[in-house]
């Protein structure tokens, strides 16, 4: 997860548990990348100019990542232990055709979801001839200083 | 009329104008007051609203200061780290540090669920009151009530990097905050921050108070001072109790600059009313003073006194006064004229009866002390009506004036009636009233020369000696007239009034009234005494004689009431009645075969009046009687009283065929030669000569010679008072034609007479029978 133009890129990252994520600084400024999330706490002072540091995520959960120097910089790393983790497109559409039929727990996460941990949880049964499902998400308004997924 | 008329107009005018002034002044002062209240309330409202705005601005400033610090704190990595790791001790130390630095009241850290993670000695436990109102994205700064304390609040989100909670600072809005505001305000005010029940109570109080100061202001008692109050809403967070900033400005202070003005205007008004009232009072007094003077003068005038007012001003009052004075004078002169007219006779200019009575009234007191006697002398010009008819009113007035001068050369002369004058004469103590009056009569009874005419005067005089008794003025005049009447009636030149000689006029009038009634009721009757022809021995005539039996008084002698009738003027009426009655009865006698000649006595008073002859002639015509069978008996004295008229009347009656007889011959003083001139045909010898005829030789001689003389003048003779046979025989011997007397019959009623005459005439056929009868 690099820091480019005072933003985390990509803003949201899904990784399997036990993955190591590197945080390369591509800006001219330094960054102080940190996380107070229970899934992973860390505190990286990264000097400018291509220097990179890696952090190992060995616990399932969502880790909110910020920069102590630039408050507007927010990024999320979802540490998962399931193969079925999908990201929606910009229209909020997710193609779950690759997921085999069976009983699942569906978790929907959005940065601005008004739920504890920004996560909605459903028990669903997926059939082979599954139809398109629509879920209404109750989102908070966007932060003043912008931000993205 | 009241004695103080000024008590009415003066206060009325004053009250009226004072009321008028108040009518103008009160709305003025009310308008001024309203304007002042409006101005004051607008100005106070402006100041209080400004102060409210300033306070909110102060809060905002303080809030932004807090916000700045809170934001800094919330961004601090170590702090965030402490919050993220729930390191309460670190958080609290950080909060305490900041609170102390900012001079804030409290600091908190609140998580997203509203749980208080840490605080600086919190006034709250557990959940923060209105954390729902906090924003996760940005710090908020506003007011709110924390645990009942109005405070400025700042909540800055703590991002890690997502918002995990808020750092909150509170600054209580205590007296220090309001003191600052009070110090900033341009007008002295009392500021107080209220919330909860206290605020609600005040708000409802203000709603109840229908203020005259507009929507934003109310008048309330604040801290013991009557104040103009405005409550400024302080914006608070959702979920917080309302906070109000109560701004109070002392009313007395607000109105201070205007109070003086209002007082001045009120003072001006009071002075105005005072001056106006005084002015009105004086003006009204100026008006009423002349009116009072006029009013008093009118009262005097009304009481019959002369009155004038001394107002000489050239205004309407002067005109009125001049008019009044003129009127007063004219009334006085008119009154004088009226009085003169009332007390004077217009014709002669002499004072009248009323004036005489007035003079007598004045004399009432004087006469009692005066020496000598005071005479009231009256003179009546007889036949004045004839004189006046002949020479006219003007000349007859001259005649009266001449008589008046003769009556009283020096003293005043009064005209009592048309033909009667009177004067007052003081006679010395030794004077004789009778002699004086006789000489006066002589002086007056001279012909009067007017306008080349010489008019004979026939005057009678009456005298009342005022010293003789107490006379009321009316009584004196009445007595005088009575005296004159009596003088005239008795044919005397002078008659002096004397109680004894005067019949009681009241009694007389009553008797005369009764006599008139008696004519109708039959109480007054005509009786008849037969006249016997001495040759035939039969009843040849009757003399009608009046008999009156009064129901209460009994028999009233004819002499009494006939004389009264003569004196009171009822004699004509009585004679007419007698003549009518006699003529009716004469016819009845004739029808009863006892035709007689009818003799009726005629009062001398009637002969003095030309009317009697006409009446008698008419009566005879009416009754279709033969006048030659009517004998009208008159006395010598009656003729002598007024010979001219009497003779004229007698001649008329004789020419009309009446037989005329001289009654009571021998009692008067007349001579036969005088009688010769009268147109009479019969002589009636008075009974005083006949009563003792049988025994008295002298009477015999007198009667015989009278009969002879009468016969020599061609008169028949009747002897009255024949009471015995001897007298009757003598009369027969003397050649007397008729005899009348008790020897034959007394006067008897008509019915009795018819009976008597019938029997007598039958019996007289034999002398014996006649004699038998006579002896009885």
PDB file of N, CA, C and O in Angstrom, chain B residues 619-644:
ATOM      1  N   UNK B 619    -150.471 100.598  32.719  1.00  0.00           N
ATOM      2  CA  UNK B 619    -151.113  99.560  33.525  1.00  0.00           C
ATOM      3  C   UNK B 619    -152.619  99.559  33.279  1.00  0.00           C
ATOM      4  O   UNK B 619    -153.225  98.499  33.095  1.00  0.00           O
ATOM      5  N   UNK B 620    -153.197 100.742  33.234  1.00  0.00           N
ATOM      6  CA  UNK B 620    -154.641 100.858  33.010  1.00  0.00           C
ATOM      7  C   UNK B 620    -154.990 100.311  31.636  1.00  0.00           C
ATOM      8  O   UNK B 620    -155.947  99.549  31.460  1.00  0.00           O
ATOM      9  N   UNK B 621    -154.144 100.647  30.645  1.00  0.00           N
ATOM     10  CA  UNK B 621    -154.386 100.135  29.299  1.00  0.00           C
ATOM     11  C   UNK B 621    -154.323  98.626  29.288  1.00  0.00           C
ATOM     12  O   UNK B 621    -155.155  97.950  28.685  1.00  0.00           O
ATOM     13  N   UNK B 622    -153.317  98.111  29.971  1.00  0.00           N
ATOM     14  CA  UNK B 622    -153.083  96.676  29.968  1.00  0.00           C
ATOM     15  C   UNK B 622    -154.277  95.933  30.559  1.00  0.00           C
ATOM     16  O   UNK B 622    -154.674  94.887  30.067  1.00  0.00           O
ATOM     17  N   UNK B 623    -154.790  96.501  31.630  1.00  0.00           N
ATOM     18  CA  UNK B 623    -155.900  95.829  32.315  1.00  0.00           C
ATOM     19  C   UNK B 623    -157.259  96.233  31.744  1.00  0.00           C
ATOM     20  O   UNK B 623    -158.292  95.788  32.226  1.00  0.00           O
ATOM     21  N   UNK B 624    -157.198  97.093  30.706  1.00  0.00           N
ATOM     22  CA  UNK B 624    -158.431  97.591  30.078  1.00  0.00           C
ATOM     23  C   UNK B 624    -159.401  98.144  31.149  1.00  0.00           C
ATOM     24  O   UNK B 624    -160.593  97.862  31.184  1.00  0.00           O
ATOM     25  N   UNK B 625    -158.820  98.905  32.060  1.00  0.00           N
ATOM     26  CA  UNK B 625    -159.619  99.457  33.159  1.00  0.00           C
ATOM     27  C   UNK B 625    -160.033 100.890  32.807  1.00  0.00           C
ATOM     28  O   UNK B 625    -159.444 101.520  31.912  1.00  0.00           O
ATOM     29  N   UNK B 626    -161.001 101.366  33.536  1.00  0.00           N
ATOM     30  CA  UNK B 626    -161.460 102.750  33.315  1.00  0.00           C
ATOM     31  C   UNK B 626    -160.700 103.650  34.268  1.00  0.00           C
ATOM     32  O   UNK B 626    -160.867 103.559  35.485  1.00  0.00           O
ATOM     33  N   UNK B 627    -159.850 104.521  33.778  1.00  0.00           N
ATOM     34  CA  UNK B 627    -159.014 105.323  34.690  1.00  0.00           C
ATOM     35  C   UNK B 627    -159.848 106.228  35.588  1.00  0.00           C
ATOM     36  O   UNK B 627    -159.414 106.576  36.683  1.00  0.00           O
ATOM     37  N   UNK B 628    -161.018 106.552  35.155  1.00  0.00           N
ATOM     38  CA  UNK B 628    -161.805 107.439  36.012  1.00  0.00           C
ATOM     39  C   UNK B 628    -162.253 106.720  37.262  1.00  0.00           C
ATOM     40  O   UNK B 628    -162.648 107.337  38.235  1.00  0.00           O
ATOM     41  N   UNK B 629    -162.215 105.402  37.251  1.00  0.00           N
ATOM     42  CA  UNK B 629    -162.546 104.627  38.433  1.00  0.00           C
ATOM     43  C   UNK B 629    -161.312 104.352  39.276  1.00  0.00           C
ATOM     44  O   UNK B 629    -161.348 103.597  40.217  1.00  0.00           O
ATOM     45  N   UNK B 630    -160.166 104.901  38.869  1.00  0.00           N
ATOM     46  CA  UNK B 630    -158.928 104.748  39.642  1.00  0.00           C
ATOM     47  C   UNK B 630    -158.652 106.073  40.326  1.00  0.00           C
ATOM     48  O   UNK B 630    -158.580 107.112  39.661  1.00  0.00           O
ATOM     49  N   UNK B 631    -158.520 106.014  41.645  1.00  0.00           N
ATOM     50  CA  UNK B 631    -158.185 107.225  42.383  1.00  0.00           C
ATOM     51  C   UNK B 631    -156.745 107.100  42.889  1.00  0.00           C
ATOM     52  O   UNK B 631    -156.423 106.175  43.617  1.00  0.00           O
ATOM     53  N   UNK B 632    -155.900 108.004  42.422  1.00  0.00           N
ATOM     54  CA  UNK B 632    -154.520 107.979  42.894  1.00  0.00           C
ATOM     55  C   UNK B 632    -154.410 108.971  44.035  1.00  0.00           C
ATOM     56  O   UNK B 632    -154.626 110.165  43.861  1.00  0.00           O
ATOM     57  N   UNK B 633    -154.103 108.432  45.232  1.00  0.00           N
ATOM     58  CA  UNK B 633    -154.046 109.277  46.418  1.00  0.00           C
ATOM     59  C   UNK B 633    -152.621 109.729  46.644  1.00  0.00           C
ATOM     60  O   UNK B 633    -151.706 108.906  46.721  1.00  0.00           O
ATOM     61  N   UNK B 634    -152.452 111.052  46.729  1.00  0.00           N
ATOM     62  CA  UNK B 634    -151.111 111.586  46.969  1.00  0.00           C
ATOM     63  C   UNK B 634    -151.169 112.500  48.174  1.00  0.00           C
ATOM     64  O   UNK B 634    -152.228 113.009  48.523  1.00  0.00           O
ATOM     65  N   UNK B 635    -149.997 112.653  48.838  1.00  0.00           N
ATOM     66  CA  UNK B 635    -149.982 113.534  50.011  1.00  0.00           C
ATOM     67  C   UNK B 635    -149.555 114.917  49.583  1.00  0.00           C
ATOM     68  O   UNK B 635    -148.898 115.100  48.547  1.00  0.00           O
ATOM     69  N   UNK B 636    -149.907 115.883  50.432  1.00  0.00           N
ATOM     70  CA  UNK B 636    -149.518 117.268  50.138  1.00  0.00           C
ATOM     71  C   UNK B 636    -148.003 117.389  50.061  1.00  0.00           C
ATOM     72  O   UNK B 636    -147.456 118.003  49.152  1.00  0.00           O
ATOM     73  N   UNK B 637    -147.322 116.750  51.049  1.00  0.00           N
ATOM     74  CA  UNK B 637    -145.860 116.901  51.125  1.00  0.00           C
ATOM     75  C   UNK B 637    -145.184 116.335  49.893  1.00  0.00           C
ATOM     76  O   UNK B 637    -144.175 116.868  49.427  1.00  0.00           O
ATOM     77  N   UNK B 638    -145.769 115.243  49.364  1.00  0.00           N
ATOM     78  CA  UNK B 638    -145.174 114.625  48.180  1.00  0.00           C
ATOM     79  C   UNK B 638    -145.147 115.621  47.029  1.00  0.00           C
ATOM     80  O   UNK B 638    -144.164 115.713  46.299  1.00  0.00           O
ATOM     81  N   UNK B 639    -146.187 116.376  46.934  1.00  0.00           N
ATOM     82  CA  UNK B 639    -146.257 117.354  45.854  1.00  0.00           C
ATOM     83  C   UNK B 639    -145.309 118.506  46.117  1.00  0.00           C
ATOM     84  O   UNK B 639    -144.621 118.986  45.230  1.00  0.00           O
ATOM     85  N   UNK B 640    -145.233 118.887  47.370  1.00  0.00           N
ATOM     86  CA  UNK B 640    -144.426 120.061  47.693  1.00  0.00           C
ATOM     87  C   UNK B 640    -142.915 119.812  47.571  1.00  0.00           C
ATOM     88  O   UNK B 640    -142.156 120.745  47.380  1.00  0.00           O
ATOM     89  N   UNK B 641    -142.543 118.578  47.679  1.00  0.00           N
ATOM     90  CA  UNK B 641    -141.106 118.274  47.577  1.00  0.00           C
ATOM     91  C   UNK B 641    -140.554 118.655  46.215  1.00  0.00           C
ATOM     92  O   UNK B 641    -139.443 119.109  46.068  1.00  0.00           O
ATOM     93  N   UNK B 642    -141.322 118.395  45.240  1.00  0.00           N
ATOM     94  CA  UNK B 642    -140.852 118.606  43.882  1.00  0.00           C
ATOM     95  C   UNK B 642    -142.027 119.052  43.035  1.00  0.00           C
ATOM     96  O   UNK B 642    -142.538 118.309  42.200  1.00  0.00           O
ATOM     97  N   UNK B 643    -142.501 120.264  43.285  1.00  0.00           N
ATOM     98  CA  UNK B 643    -143.784 120.678  42.717  1.00  0.00           C
ATOM     99  C   UNK B 643    -143.820 120.630  41.194  1.00  0.00           C
ATOM    100  O   UNK B 643    -144.797 120.227  40.615  1.00  0.00           O
ATOM    101  N   UNK B 644    -142.713 121.000  40.579  1.00  0.00           N
ATOM    102  CA  UNK B 644    -142.739 121.088  39.107  1.00  0.00           C
ATOM    103  C   UNK B 644    -143.053 119.746  38.480  1.00  0.00           C
ATOM    104  O   UNK B 644    -143.991 119.593  37.694  1.00  0.00           O
TER     105      UNK B 644
END
